[in-house]
């Protein structure tokens, strides 16, 4: 496979995951409801993508109580930040290649 | 959903489809085996992605005989070219946003 295609990370293939990582690259720690509102997703859809990114070690989850209410927050790992940067670089290569040859 | 995320086209979400469209944007018409070799895919994997892009009207298929041998070729439609360009623009926005805020 062309190298720039090979560097495109399957873990970030869906736009939901692109959205999640984009938010986590900017905000140090983000809670579930903020992600849900920002990305306009259902609970189930967001939860499944978050779980996949967690399993890939690209984000970590913290569960605690704020007063009596449970609060779940997410934070990108260094590995996640690095992988996402590489993914964006590969997408940029794809774009440049297309424009050069297009 | 953030607008640049909304413009990311689900039909192009997998790197295989990014690869197929990249090739079809450059080559007027490409046959199955060339796509298969270029993208290093199995028949089944390539065929399923091509069918999805055909159903989205982003490419057309031509089947004919070259001598005694069947030959299947693929060509991007104008609609496919336009949609892929918009998709690349949206990815570029995502990249610029990430770098600006990152």
Coordinates of C-alpha atoms in Angstrom, one line a residue:
Chain A
X1 CA 0.0 0.0 0.0
X2 CA 1.2 3.5 -0.8
X3 CA 3.2 4.7 2.3
X4 CA 1.0 7.7 3.1
X5 CA -2.0 5.3 3.1
X6 CA -0.2 2.9 5.4
X7 CA 0.4 5.7 7.9
X8 CA -3.3 6.4 8.1
X9 CA -4.3 4.9 11.4
X10 CA -7.4 2.7 11.3
X11 CA -8.2 3.6 14.9
X12 CA -9.0 7.2 13.7
X13 CA -10.9 6.2 10.6
X14 CA -14.3 7.5 11.6
X15 CA -15.1 11.2 11.9
X16 CA -16.4 10.6 15.4
X17 CA -13.0 9.5 16.5
X18 CA -11.4 12.4 14.6
X19 CA -13.8 14.7 16.6
X20 CA -13.0 13.1 19.9
X21 CA -9.3 13.3 19.5
X22 CA -9.5 16.9 18.2
X23 CA -11.3 17.9 21.4
X24 CA -8.9 16.0 23.6
X25 CA -5.9 17.5 21.9
X26 CA -7.1 20.9 23.0
X27 CA -8.8 20.3 26.3
X28 CA -6.7 18.7 29.0
X29 CA -9.6 16.7 30.4
X30 CA -13.2 16.5 29.0
X31 CA -16.3 14.9 30.5
X32 CA -18.8 12.7 28.7
X33 CA -21.6 15.2 28.4
X34 CA -19.3 17.9 27.0
X35 CA -18.1 15.5 24.3
X36 CA -21.6 14.4 23.6
X37 CA -22.9 17.9 23.1
X38 CA -19.9 19.1 21.2
X39 CA -20.0 16.2 18.8
X40 CA -23.8 15.9 18.8
X41 CA -23.8 12.1 19.4
X42 CA -26.0 9.5 21.1
X43 CA -24.6 8.1 24.4
X44 CA -24.2 4.6 22.9
X45 CA -22.4 5.9 19.8
X46 CA -20.0 8.0 21.7
X47 CA -19.4 5.4 24.4
X48 CA -18.4 2.7 21.8
X49 CA -15.9 5.0 20.1
X50 CA -14.4 6.1 23.5
X51 CA -14.0 2.5 24.5
X52 CA -12.2 1.6 21.3
X53 CA -9.8 4.6 21.7
X54 CA -9.2 3.5 25.4
X55 CA -8.5 -0.1 24.3
X56 CA -5.9 1.4 21.8
X57 CA -4.4 3.2 24.8
X58 CA -5.0 6.5 23.1
X59 CA -7.1 7.9 26.0
X60 CA -7.6 7.2 29.7
X61 CA -10.9 7.4 31.7
X62 CA -11.3 8.8 35.2
X63 CA -14.4 8.1 37.1
X64 CA -15.1 10.1 40.3
X65 CA -18.0 11.7 42.3
X66 CA -18.6 15.4 42.1
X67 CA -20.8 15.8 45.3
X68 CA -23.2 13.0 44.9
X69 CA -23.1 12.8 41.2
X70 CA -20.7 10.4 39.2
X71 CA -18.5 12.2 36.8
X72 CA -16.5 10.5 34.0
X73 CA -13.8 12.4 32.2
X74 CA -11.4 11.5 29.4
X75 CA -7.8 12.5 28.7
X76 CA -5.6 11.8 25.7
X77 CA -2.5 9.8 26.5
X78 CA 0.9 10.8 25.2
X79 CA 0.7 7.8 22.9
X80 CA -2.7 9.0 21.7
X81 CA -1.4 12.5 21.0
X82 CA 1.6 11.2 19.1
X83 CA -0.5 8.7 17.1
X84 CA -3.1 11.4 16.2
X85 CA -0.4 13.8 15.1
X86 CA 1.1 11.1 12.8
X87 CA -2.4 10.4 11.5
X88 CA -3.0 14.0 10.6
X89 CA 0.4 14.1 8.9
X90 CA -0.5 11.1 6.8
X91 CA -3.8 12.7 5.9
X92 CA -1.9 15.8 4.9
X93 CA 0.4 13.7 2.7
X94 CA -2.7 12.2 1.0
X95 CA -4.1 15.7 0.4
X96 CA -0.8 17.0 -1.0
X97 CA -0.4 13.9 -3.2
X98 CA -3.9 14.3 -4.6
X99 CA -3.4 18.0 -5.3
X100 CA 0.0 17.5 -6.9
X101 CA -1.3 14.7 -9.2
X102 CA -5.0 15.9 -9.5
Chain B
X1 CA -21.2 18.5 15.2
X2 CA -18.4 21.0 14.3
X3 CA -18.9 21.9 10.6
X4 CA -15.6 20.6 9.4
X5 CA -16.4 17.3 11.0
X6 CA -19.8 17.3 9.3
X7 CA -18.2 17.8 5.9
X8 CA -16.1 14.7 6.4
X9 CA -17.8 12.1 4.1
X10 CA -18.6 8.8 5.8
X11 CA -18.3 7.1 2.3
X12 CA -14.6 7.9 2.4
X13 CA -13.9 7.0 6.0
X14 CA -11.7 4.0 5.4
X15 CA -8.1 4.3 4.1
X16 CA -8.9 1.7 1.4
X17 CA -11.6 4.1 0.0
X18 CA -9.2 7.0 0.3
X19 CA -6.7 4.9 -1.7
X20 CA -9.2 3.9 -4.4
X21 CA -10.4 7.5 -4.9
X22 CA -6.8 8.8 -5.0
X23 CA -6.0 6.4 -7.8
X24 CA -9.2 7.2 -9.7
X25 CA -8.6 10.9 -9.4
X26 CA -5.4 10.5 -11.3
X27 CA -6.0 7.6 -13.7
X28 CA -9.0 8.1 -16.0
X29 CA -9.9 4.4 -15.9
X30 CA -8.3 1.6 -13.8
X31 CA -8.8 -2.1 -13.8
X32 CA -9.4 -4.3 -10.8
X33 CA -5.9 -6.0 -10.7
X34 CA -4.1 -2.7 -10.9
X35 CA -6.1 -1.4 -8.0
X36 CA -5.5 -4.6 -6.1
X37 CA -1.7 -4.5 -6.6
X38 CA -1.4 -0.7 -6.0
X39 CA -3.4 -0.9 -2.8
X40 CA -2.2 -4.4 -1.8
X41 CA -5.6 -5.7 -0.9
X42 CA -7.5 -9.0 -1.2
X43 CA -10.1 -9.4 -3.9
X44 CA -12.9 -9.5 -1.4
X45 CA -11.8 -6.5 0.5
X46 CA -11.3 -4.4 -2.6
X47 CA -14.6 -5.6 -4.2
X48 CA -16.7 -4.7 -1.2
X49 CA -15.3 -1.1 -1.0
X50 CA -15.7 -0.6 -4.8
X51 CA -19.3 -1.8 -4.5
X52 CA -20.0 0.7 -1.7
X53 CA -18.5 3.6 -3.8
X54 CA -20.5 2.5 -6.8
X55 CA -23.7 2.4 -4.8
X56 CA -22.8 6.0 -3.6
X57 CA -22.5 6.9 -7.4
X58 CA -18.9 7.9 -6.8
X59 CA -17.6 5.5 -9.5
X60 CA -18.9 3.5 -12.4
X61 CA -17.9 0.0 -13.5
X62 CA -17.4 -1.2 -17.1
X63 CA -17.2 -4.9 -17.9
X64 CA -16.0 -6.0 -21.3
X65 CA -13.9 -8.7 -22.9
X66 CA -10.3 -8.1 -24.0
X67 CA -9.8 -10.9 -26.4
X68 CA -11.3 -13.9 -24.5
X69 CA -10.6 -12.5 -21.1
X70 CA -13.1 -10.5 -19.1
X71 CA -11.8 -7.0 -18.1
X72 CA -13.5 -4.9 -15.3
X73 CA -12.5 -1.2 -15.1
X74 CA -13.5 1.6 -12.8
X75 CA -13.8 5.3 -13.3
X76 CA -14.7 8.1 -10.9
X77 CA -17.9 10.0 -11.7
X78 CA -18.0 13.8 -11.6
X79 CA -20.1 13.4 -8.5
X80 CA -17.3 11.2 -7.0
X81 CA -14.6 13.6 -7.9
X82 CA -16.5 16.5 -6.4
X83 CA -17.3 14.6 -3.2
X84 CA -13.7 13.5 -2.8
X85 CA -12.4 17.0 -3.2
X86 CA -14.9 18.3 -0.6
X87 CA -13.8 15.4 1.7
X88 CA -10.1 16.4 1.3
X89 CA -11.0 20.0 2.0
X90 CA -12.8 19.0 5.2
X91 CA -9.8 16.9 6.3
X92 CA -7.6 19.9 5.6
X93 CA -9.8 22.0 7.8
X94 CA -9.6 19.4 10.6
X95 CA -5.8 19.5 10.3
X96 CA -5.6 23.3 10.3
X97 CA -7.9 23.5 13.3
X98 CA -5.9 21.0 15.2
X99 CA -2.6 22.8 14.5
X100 CA -4.1 26.2 15.3
X101 CA -5.5 25.0 18.6
X102 CA -2.9 22.3 19.4

